[in-house]
mmCIF file of C-alpha atoms and ligand atoms in Angstrom:
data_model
loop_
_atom_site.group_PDB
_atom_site.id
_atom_site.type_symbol
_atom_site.label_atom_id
_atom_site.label_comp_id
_atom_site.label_asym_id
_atom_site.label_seq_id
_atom_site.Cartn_x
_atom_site.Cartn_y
_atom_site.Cartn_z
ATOM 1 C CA UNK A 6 36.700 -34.785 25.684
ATOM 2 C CA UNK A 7 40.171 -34.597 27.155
ATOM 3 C CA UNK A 8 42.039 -36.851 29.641
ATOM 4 C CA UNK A 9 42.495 -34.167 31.815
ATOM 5 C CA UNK A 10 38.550 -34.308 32.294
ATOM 6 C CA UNK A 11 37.485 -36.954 35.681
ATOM 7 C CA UNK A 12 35.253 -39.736 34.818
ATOM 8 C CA UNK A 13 32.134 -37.454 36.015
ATOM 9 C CA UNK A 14 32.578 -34.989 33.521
ATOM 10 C CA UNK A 15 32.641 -37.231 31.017
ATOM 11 C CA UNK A 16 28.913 -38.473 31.855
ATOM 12 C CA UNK A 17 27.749 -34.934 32.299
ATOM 13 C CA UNK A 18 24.313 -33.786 29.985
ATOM 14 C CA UNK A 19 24.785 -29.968 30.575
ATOM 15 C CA UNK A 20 21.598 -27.360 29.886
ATOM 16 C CA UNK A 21 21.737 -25.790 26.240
ATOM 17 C CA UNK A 22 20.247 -22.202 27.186
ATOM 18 C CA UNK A 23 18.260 -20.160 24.590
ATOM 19 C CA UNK A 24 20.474 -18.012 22.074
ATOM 20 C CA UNK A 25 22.405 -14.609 23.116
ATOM 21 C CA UNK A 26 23.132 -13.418 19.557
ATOM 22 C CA UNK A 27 25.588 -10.789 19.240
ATOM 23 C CA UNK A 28 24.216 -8.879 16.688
ATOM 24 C CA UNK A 29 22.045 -6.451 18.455
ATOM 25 C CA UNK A 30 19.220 -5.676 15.229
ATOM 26 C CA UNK A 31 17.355 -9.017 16.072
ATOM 27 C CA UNK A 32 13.790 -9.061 17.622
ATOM 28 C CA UNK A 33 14.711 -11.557 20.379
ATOM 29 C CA UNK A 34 11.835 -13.238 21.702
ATOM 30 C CA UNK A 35 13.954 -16.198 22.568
ATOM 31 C CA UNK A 36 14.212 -16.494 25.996
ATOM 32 C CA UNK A 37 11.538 -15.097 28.486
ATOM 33 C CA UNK A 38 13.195 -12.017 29.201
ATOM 34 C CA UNK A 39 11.410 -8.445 30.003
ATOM 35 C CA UNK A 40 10.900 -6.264 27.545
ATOM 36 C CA UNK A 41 10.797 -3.711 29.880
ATOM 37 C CA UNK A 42 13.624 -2.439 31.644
ATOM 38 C CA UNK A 43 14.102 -2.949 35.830
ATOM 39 C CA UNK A 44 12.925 -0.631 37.844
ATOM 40 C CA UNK A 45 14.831 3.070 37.798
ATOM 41 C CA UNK A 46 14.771 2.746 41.735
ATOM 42 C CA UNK A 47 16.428 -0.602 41.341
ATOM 43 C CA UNK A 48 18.924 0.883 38.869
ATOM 44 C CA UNK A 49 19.831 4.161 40.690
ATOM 45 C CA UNK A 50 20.604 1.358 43.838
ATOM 46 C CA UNK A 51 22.780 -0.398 41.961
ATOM 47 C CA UNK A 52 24.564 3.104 40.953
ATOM 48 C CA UNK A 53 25.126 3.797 44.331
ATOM 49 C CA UNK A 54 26.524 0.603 45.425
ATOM 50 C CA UNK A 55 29.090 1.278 42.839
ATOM 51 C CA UNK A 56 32.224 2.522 44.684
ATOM 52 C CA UNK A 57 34.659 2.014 47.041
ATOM 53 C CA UNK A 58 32.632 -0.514 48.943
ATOM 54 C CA UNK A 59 33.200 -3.031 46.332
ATOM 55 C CA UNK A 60 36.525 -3.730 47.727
ATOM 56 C CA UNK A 61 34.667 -4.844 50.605
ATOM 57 C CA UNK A 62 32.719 -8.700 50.262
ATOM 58 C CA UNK A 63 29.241 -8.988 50.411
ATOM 59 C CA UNK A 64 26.992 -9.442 53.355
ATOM 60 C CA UNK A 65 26.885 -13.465 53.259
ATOM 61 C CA UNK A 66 23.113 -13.621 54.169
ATOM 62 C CA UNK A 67 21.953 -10.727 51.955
ATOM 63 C CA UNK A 68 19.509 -9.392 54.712
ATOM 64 C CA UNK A 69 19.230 -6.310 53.170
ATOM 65 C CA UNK A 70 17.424 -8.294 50.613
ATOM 66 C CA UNK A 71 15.911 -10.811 52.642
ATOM 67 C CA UNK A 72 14.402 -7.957 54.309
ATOM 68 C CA UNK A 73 12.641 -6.892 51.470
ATOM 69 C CA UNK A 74 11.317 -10.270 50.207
ATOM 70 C CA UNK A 75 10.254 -10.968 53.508
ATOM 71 C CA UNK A 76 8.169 -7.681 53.780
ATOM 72 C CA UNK A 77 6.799 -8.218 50.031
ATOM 73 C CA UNK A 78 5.466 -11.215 50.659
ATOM 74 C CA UNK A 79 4.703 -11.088 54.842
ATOM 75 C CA UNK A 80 7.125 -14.058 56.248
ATOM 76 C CA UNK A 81 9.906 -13.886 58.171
ATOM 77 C CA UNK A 82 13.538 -13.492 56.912
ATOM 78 C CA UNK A 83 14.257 -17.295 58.212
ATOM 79 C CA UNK A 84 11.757 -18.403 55.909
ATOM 80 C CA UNK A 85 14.018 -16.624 52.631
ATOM 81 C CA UNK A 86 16.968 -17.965 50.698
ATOM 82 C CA UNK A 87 18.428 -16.303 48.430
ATOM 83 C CA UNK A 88 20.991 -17.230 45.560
ATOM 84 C CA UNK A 89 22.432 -16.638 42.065
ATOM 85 C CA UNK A 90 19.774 -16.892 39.883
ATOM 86 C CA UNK A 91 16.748 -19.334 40.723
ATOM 87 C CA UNK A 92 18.655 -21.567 39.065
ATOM 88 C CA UNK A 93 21.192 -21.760 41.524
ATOM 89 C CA UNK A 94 18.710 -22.221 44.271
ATOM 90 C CA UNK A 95 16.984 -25.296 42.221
ATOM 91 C CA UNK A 96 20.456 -26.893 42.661
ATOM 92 C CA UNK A 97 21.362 -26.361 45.823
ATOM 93 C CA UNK A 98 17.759 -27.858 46.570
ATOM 94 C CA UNK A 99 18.272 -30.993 44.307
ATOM 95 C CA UNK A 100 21.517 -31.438 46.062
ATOM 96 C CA UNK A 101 20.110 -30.613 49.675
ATOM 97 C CA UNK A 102 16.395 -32.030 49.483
ATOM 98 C CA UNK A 103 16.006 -34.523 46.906
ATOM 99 C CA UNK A 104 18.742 -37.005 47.303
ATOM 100 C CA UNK A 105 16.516 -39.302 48.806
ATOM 101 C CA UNK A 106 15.267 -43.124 48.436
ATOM 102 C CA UNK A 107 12.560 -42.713 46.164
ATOM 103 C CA UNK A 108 12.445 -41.385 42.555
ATOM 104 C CA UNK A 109 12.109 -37.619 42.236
ATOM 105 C CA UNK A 110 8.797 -36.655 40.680
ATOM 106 C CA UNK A 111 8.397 -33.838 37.496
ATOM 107 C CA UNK A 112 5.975 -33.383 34.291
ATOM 108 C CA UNK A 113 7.525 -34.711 31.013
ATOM 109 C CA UNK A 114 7.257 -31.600 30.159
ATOM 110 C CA UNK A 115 8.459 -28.907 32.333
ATOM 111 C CA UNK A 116 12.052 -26.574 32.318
ATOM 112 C CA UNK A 117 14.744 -28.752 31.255
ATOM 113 C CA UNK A 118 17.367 -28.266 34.009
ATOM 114 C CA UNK A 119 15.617 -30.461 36.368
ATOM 115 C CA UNK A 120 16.579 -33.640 34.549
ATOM 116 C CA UNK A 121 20.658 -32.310 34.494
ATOM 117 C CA UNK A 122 20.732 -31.382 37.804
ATOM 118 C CA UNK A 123 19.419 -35.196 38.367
ATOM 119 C CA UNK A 124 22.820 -36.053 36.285
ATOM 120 C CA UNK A 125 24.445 -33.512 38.321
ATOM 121 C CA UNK A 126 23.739 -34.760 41.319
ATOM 122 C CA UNK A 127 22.948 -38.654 40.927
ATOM 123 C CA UNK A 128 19.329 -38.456 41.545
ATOM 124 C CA UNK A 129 16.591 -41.050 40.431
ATOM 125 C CA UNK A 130 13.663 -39.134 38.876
ATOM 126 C CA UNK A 131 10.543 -40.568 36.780
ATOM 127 C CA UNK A 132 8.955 -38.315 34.265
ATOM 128 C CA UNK A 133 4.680 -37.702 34.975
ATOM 129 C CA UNK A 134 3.096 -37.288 31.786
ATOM 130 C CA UNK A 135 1.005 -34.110 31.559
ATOM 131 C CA UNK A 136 -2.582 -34.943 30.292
ATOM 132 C CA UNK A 137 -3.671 -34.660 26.471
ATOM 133 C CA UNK A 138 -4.119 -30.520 27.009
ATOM 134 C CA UNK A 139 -0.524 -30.160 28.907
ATOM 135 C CA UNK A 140 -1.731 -30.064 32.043
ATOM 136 C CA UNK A 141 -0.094 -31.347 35.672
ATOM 137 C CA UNK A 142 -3.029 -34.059 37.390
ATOM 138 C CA UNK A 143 -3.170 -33.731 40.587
ATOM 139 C CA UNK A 144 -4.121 -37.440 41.385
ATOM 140 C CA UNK A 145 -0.765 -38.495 39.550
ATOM 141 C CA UNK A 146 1.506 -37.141 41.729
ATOM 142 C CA UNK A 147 -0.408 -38.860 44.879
ATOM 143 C CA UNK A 148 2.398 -41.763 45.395
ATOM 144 C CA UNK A 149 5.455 -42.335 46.870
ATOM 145 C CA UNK A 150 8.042 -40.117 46.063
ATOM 146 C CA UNK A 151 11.169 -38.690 47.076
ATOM 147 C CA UNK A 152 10.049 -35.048 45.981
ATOM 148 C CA UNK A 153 7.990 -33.434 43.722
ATOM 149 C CA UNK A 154 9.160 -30.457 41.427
ATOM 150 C CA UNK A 155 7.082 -28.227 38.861
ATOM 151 C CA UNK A 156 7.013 -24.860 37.510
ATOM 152 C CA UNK A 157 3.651 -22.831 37.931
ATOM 153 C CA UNK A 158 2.849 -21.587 35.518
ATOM 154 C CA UNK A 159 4.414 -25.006 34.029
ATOM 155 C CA UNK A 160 7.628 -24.004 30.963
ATOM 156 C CA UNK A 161 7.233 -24.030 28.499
ATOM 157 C CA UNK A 162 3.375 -24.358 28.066
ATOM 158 C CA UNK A 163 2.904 -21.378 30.277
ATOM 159 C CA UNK A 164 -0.109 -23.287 31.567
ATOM 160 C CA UNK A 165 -1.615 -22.688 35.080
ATOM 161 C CA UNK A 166 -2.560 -24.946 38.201
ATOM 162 C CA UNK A 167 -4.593 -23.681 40.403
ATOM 163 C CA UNK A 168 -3.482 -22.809 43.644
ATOM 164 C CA UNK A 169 -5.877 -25.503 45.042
ATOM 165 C CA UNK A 170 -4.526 -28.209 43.300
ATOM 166 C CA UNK A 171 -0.959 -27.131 44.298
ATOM 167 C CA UNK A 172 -2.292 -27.299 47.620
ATOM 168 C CA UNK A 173 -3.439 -30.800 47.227
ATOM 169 C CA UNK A 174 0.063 -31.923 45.991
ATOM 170 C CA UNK A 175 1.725 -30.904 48.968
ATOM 171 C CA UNK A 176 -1.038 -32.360 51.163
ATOM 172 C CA UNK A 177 -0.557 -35.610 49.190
ATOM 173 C CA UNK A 178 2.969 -35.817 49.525
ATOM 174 C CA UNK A 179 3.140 -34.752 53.396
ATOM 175 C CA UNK A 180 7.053 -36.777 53.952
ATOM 176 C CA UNK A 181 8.961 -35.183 50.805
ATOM 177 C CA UNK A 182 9.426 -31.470 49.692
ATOM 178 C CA UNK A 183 7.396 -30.166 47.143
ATOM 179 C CA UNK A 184 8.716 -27.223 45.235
ATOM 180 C CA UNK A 185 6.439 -25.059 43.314
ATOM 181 C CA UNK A 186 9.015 -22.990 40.723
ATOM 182 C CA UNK A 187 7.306 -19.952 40.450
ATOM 183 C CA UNK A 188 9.654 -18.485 37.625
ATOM 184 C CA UNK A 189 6.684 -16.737 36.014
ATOM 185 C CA UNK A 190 3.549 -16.904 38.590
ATOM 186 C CA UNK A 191 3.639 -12.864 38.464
ATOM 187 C CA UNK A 192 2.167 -12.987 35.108
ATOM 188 C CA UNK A 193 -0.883 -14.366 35.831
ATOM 189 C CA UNK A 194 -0.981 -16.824 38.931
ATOM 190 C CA UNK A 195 -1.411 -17.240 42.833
ATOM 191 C CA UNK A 196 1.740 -17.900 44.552
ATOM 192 C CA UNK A 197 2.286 -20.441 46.476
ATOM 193 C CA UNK A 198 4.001 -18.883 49.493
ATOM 194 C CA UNK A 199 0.479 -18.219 50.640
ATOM 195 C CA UNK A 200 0.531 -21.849 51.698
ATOM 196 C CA UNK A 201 4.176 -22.334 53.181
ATOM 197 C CA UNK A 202 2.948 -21.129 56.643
ATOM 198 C CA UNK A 203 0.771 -24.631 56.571
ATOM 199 C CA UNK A 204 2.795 -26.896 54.650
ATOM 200 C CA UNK A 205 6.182 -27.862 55.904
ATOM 201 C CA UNK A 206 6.926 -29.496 52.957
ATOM 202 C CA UNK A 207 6.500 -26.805 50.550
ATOM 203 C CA UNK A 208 9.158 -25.117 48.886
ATOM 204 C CA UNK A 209 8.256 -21.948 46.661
ATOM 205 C CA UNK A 210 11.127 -20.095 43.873
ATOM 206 C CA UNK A 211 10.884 -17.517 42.170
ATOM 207 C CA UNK A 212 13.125 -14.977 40.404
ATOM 208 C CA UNK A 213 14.029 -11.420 39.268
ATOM 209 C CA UNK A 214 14.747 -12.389 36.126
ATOM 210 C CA UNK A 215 11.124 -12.110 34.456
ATOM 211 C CA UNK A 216 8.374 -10.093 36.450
ATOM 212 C CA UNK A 217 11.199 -7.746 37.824
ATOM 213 C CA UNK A 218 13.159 -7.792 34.634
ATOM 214 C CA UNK A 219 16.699 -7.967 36.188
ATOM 215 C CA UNK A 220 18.004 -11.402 34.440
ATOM 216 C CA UNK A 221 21.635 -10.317 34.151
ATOM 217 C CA UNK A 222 21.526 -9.675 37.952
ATOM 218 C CA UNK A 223 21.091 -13.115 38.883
ATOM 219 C CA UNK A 224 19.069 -12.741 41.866
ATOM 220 C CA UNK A 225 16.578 -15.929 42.707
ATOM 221 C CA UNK A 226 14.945 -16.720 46.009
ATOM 222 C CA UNK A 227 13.069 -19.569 47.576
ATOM 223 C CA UNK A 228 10.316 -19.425 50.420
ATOM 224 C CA UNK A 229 9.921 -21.959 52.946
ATOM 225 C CA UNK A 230 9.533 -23.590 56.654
ATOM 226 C CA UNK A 231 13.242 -22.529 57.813
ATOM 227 C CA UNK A 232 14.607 -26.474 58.320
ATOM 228 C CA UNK A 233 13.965 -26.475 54.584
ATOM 229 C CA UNK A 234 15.612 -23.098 54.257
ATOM 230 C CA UNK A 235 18.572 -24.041 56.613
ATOM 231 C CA UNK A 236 19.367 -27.012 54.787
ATOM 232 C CA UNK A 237 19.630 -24.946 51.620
ATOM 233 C CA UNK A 238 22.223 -22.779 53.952
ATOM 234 C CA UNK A 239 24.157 -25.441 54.384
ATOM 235 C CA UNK A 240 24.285 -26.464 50.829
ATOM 236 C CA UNK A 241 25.040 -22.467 50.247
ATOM 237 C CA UNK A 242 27.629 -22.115 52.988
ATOM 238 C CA UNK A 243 29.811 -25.622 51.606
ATOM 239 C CA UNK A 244 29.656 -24.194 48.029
ATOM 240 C CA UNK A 245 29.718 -20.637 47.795
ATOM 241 C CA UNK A 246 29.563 -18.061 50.996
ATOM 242 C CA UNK A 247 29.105 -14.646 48.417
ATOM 243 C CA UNK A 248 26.702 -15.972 45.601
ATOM 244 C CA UNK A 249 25.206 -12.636 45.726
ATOM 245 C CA UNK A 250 26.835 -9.794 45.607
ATOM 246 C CA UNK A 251 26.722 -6.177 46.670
ATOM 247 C CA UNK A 252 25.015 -4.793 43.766
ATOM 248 C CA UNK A 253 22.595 -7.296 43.177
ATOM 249 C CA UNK A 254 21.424 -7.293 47.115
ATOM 250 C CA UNK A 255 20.874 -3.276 46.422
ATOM 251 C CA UNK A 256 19.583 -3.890 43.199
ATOM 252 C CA UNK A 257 16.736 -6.579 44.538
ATOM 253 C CA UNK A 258 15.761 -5.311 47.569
ATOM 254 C CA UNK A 259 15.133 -1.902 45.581
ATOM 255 C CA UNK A 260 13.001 -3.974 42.798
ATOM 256 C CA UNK A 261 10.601 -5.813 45.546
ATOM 257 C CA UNK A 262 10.719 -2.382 47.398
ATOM 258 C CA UNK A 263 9.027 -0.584 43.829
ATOM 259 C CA UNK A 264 5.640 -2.025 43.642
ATOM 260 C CA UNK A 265 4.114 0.379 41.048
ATOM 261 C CA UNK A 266 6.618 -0.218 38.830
ATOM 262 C CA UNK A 267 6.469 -4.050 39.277
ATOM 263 C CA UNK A 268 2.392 -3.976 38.420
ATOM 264 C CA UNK A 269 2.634 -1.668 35.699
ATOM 265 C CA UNK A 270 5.530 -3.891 34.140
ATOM 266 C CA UNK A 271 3.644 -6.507 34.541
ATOM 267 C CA UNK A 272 0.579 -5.537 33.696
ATOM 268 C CA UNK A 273 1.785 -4.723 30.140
ATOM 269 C CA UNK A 274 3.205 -7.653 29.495
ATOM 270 C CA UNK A 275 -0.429 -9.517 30.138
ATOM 271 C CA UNK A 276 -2.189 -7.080 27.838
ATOM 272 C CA UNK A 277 0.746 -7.850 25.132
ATOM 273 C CA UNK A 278 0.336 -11.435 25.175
ATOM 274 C CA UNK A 279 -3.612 -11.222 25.220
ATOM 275 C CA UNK A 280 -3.191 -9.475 22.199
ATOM 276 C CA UNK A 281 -0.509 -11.345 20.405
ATOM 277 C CA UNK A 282 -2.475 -14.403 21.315
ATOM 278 C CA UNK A 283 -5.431 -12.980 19.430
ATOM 279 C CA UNK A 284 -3.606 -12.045 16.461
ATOM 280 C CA UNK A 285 -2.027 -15.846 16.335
ATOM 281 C CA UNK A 286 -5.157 -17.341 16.683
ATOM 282 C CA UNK A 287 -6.655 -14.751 14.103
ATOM 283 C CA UNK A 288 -3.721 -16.635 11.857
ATOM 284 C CA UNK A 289 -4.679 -20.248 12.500
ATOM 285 C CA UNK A 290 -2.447 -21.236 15.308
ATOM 286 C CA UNK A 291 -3.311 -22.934 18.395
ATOM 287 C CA UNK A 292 -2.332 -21.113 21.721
ATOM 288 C CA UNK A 293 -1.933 -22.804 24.856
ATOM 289 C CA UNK A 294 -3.894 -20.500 27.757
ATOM 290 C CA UNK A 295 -0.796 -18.939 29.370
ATOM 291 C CA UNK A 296 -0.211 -17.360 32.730
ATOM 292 C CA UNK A 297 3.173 -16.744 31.960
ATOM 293 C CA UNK A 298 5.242 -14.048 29.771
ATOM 294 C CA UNK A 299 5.452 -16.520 26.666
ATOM 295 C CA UNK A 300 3.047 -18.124 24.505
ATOM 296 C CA UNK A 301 3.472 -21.925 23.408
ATOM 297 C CA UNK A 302 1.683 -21.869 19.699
ATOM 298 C CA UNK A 303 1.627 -24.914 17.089
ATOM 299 C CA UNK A 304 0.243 -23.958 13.853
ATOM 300 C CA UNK A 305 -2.191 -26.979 12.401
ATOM 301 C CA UNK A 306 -0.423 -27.118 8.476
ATOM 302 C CA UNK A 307 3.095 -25.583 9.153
ATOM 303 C CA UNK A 308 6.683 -27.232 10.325
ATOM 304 C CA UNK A 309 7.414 -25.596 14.056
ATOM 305 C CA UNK A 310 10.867 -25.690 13.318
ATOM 306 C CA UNK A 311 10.743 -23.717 9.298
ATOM 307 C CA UNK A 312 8.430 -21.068 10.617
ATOM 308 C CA UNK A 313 11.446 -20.491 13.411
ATOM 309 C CA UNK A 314 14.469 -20.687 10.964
ATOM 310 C CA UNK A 315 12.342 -18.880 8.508
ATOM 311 C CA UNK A 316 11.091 -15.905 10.952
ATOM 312 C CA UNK A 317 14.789 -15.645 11.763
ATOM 313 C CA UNK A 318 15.628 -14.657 8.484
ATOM 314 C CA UNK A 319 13.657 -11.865 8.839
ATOM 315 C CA UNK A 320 15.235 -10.945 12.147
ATOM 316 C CA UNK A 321 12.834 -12.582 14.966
ATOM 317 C CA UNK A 322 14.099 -15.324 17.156
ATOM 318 C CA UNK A 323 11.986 -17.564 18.962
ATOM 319 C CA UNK A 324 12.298 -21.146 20.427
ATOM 320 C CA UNK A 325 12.133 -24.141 19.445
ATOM 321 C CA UNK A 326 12.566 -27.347 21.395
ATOM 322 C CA UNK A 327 13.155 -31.063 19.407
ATOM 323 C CA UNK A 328 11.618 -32.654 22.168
ATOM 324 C CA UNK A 329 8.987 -35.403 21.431
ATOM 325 C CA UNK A 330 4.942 -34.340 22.331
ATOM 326 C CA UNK A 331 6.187 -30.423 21.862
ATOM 327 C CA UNK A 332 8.381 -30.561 18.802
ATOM 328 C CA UNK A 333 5.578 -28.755 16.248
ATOM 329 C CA UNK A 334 5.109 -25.684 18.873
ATOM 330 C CA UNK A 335 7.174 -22.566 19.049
ATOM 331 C CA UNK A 336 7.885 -20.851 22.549
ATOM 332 C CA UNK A 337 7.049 -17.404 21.915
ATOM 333 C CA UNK A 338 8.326 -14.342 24.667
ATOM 334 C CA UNK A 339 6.246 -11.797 25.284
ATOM 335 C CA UNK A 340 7.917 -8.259 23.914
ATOM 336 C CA UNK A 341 6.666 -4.965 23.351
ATOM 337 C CA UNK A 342 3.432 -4.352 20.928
ATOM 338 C CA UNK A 343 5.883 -3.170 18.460
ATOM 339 C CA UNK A 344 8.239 -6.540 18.432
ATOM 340 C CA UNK A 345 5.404 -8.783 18.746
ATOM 341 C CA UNK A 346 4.201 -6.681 15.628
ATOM 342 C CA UNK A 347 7.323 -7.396 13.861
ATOM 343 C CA UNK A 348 7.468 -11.359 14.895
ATOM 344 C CA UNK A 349 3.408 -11.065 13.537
ATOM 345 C CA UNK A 350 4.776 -8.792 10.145
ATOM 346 C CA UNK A 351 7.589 -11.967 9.415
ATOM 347 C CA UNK A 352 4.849 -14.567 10.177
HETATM 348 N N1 LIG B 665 12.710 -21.923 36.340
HETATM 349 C C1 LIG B 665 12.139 -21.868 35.140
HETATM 350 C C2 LIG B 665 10.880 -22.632 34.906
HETATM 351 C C3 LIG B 665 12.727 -21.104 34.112
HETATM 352 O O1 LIG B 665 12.175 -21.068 32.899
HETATM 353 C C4 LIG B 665 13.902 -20.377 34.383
HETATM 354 C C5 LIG B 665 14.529 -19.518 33.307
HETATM 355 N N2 LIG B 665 15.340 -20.209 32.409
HETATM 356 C C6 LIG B 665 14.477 -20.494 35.649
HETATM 357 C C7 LIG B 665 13.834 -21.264 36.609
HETATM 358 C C8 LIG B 665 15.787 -19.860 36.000
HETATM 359 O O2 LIG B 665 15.761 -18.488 36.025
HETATM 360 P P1 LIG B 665 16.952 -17.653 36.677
HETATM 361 O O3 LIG B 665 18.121 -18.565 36.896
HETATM 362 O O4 LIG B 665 17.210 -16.578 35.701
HETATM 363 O O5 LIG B 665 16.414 -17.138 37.978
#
């Protein structure tokens, strides 16, 4: 606290992201990254854009990788926003979409951001509790609401709704924006963006942080009707004109562009986690189904938090949150066979 800070400040709850130890010897399965590097045609992009041209600013509507989303996923370009990180795009939609009358709408469990951008922004929110098996009901978002927010698959149970359901949601709700944050639907889900042709109200993100491995990009996007996409453009355009810059519009177009290596990324990442699953289960903990690339395990006779600080110790980190309902489970990443061996070997 300082007196230089304005009143604001002062009431501000900021987001504690997950641990990025220095020391490079640690197993980090901490914080949903990709084990497995971006794709070499994304990389040798990124090369290239690195010259003279960087004197030069970015192209302020990133068509080039508009483009490419658009063509992965068969919209238009007016239907893409793009920004720095999705979590950059989930504020400029709080502050563009959901300052509205009524109370926002999210799961009591679900990524912890939403409730600081509510701080961030001012907005009224109530908290849905998921059922007794963590999952969203569909029937309890069905009420008035000034919009509706949740990650499929939901973080940080890594649990799935069905695409049907999420359709019924945005029927339900047919006067405020529902936002489907698709973060990690490439490991194991439908998205959503199927559906945004139909539903005006329906706002899908995603990112190229997980499923494309390219987290220290930043690169997020969101598909939409474009009055919900021009809105976020004017949030964009008061804020920031350049959020994305020249290598990361090379870099993502290039990582939608390489399919193969997108499915074969992914694909071992599924096959890791059905097997790590196993092996946890084979050692008495409870795993949550997940569509995601983490596994949320609770282990019936043993403290969540000891097994993390004690795993640690032996050079594995994973997460823990103190939060009430989910404070005996550990958020487990998804690495290679041989660190999920190694997390298995501390265990
Ligand atoms: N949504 C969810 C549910 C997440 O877990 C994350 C990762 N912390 C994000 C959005 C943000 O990802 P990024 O800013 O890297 O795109």
């Amino acid at each position: 606290m300082s007196k230089f800070w304005s009143p604001f400040v002062k009431t501000l709850d900021p987001y504690v992201p997950g641990e990025q130890p220095k020391l490079t010897n640690l197993v980090k399965l901490n914080t949903n990254e990709n084990p497995y590097g971006p794709s070499p045609k994304a990389l040798a992009a990124m090369a290239a854009e690195v010259g003279d041209n960087l004197r030069l600013y970015p192209d302020p509507n990133s068509d080039r990788l508009k483009r490419a989303v658009a063509d992965f996923y068969g919209v238009t370009t007016a239907q893409v926003f793009v920004g720095n990180g999705s979590d950059e795009v989930l504020a400029h939609i709080f502050h563009g979409l959901f300052q509205q009358n009524l109370p926002l709408l999210f799961p009591d469990i679900s990524y912890s951001f939403y409730p600081v951008y509510c701080g961030l922004y001012g907005i009224d929110h109530e908290l849905v509790a998921l059922d007794e098996q963590f999952q969203i009901r569909v029937e309890d978002y069905a009420r008035p609401n000034g919009g509706i927010i949740f990650p499929n698959p939901n973080a940080p149970t890594g649990c799935l709704l069905a695409l049907e359901a999420v359709e019924r949601i945005a029927q339900n709700s047919p006067d405020s924006v529902v936002v489907v944050d698709e973060a990690y639907i490439d490991f194991g889900g439908e998205s959503a963006i199927a559906l945004v042709g139909r539903y005006p109200n329906l706002l899908v993100t995603q990112t190229l942080s997980k499923s494309r491995s390219l987290a220290g990009l930043r690169v997020g996007i969101a598909v939409g009707h474009p009055d919900l996409i021009e809105a976020l453009d004017r949030v964009k355009n008061s804020f920031n004109s350049y959020p994305v810059d020249r290598i990361a519009i090379a870099g993502g177009a290039a990582a939608f562009e390489d399919r193969a290596w997108f499915d074969q990324t992914r694909q071992a990442v599924i096959d890791s986690r059905e097997a790590l699953s196993e092996q946890l289960r084979a050692r008495g903990f409870e795993v949550l189904p997940s569509a995601a690339n983490f596994i949320f395990a609770r282990h019936p006779e043993r403290d969540a938090a000891e097994i993390a600080a004690k795993v640690r110790e032996k050079g594995v980190i994973v997460r823990h949150f103190k939060q009430q309902r989910i404070s005996q489970f550990l958020r487990i990443s998804i690495g290679t066979p041989e660190q999920n061996q190694a997390l298995i070997d501390a265990l």
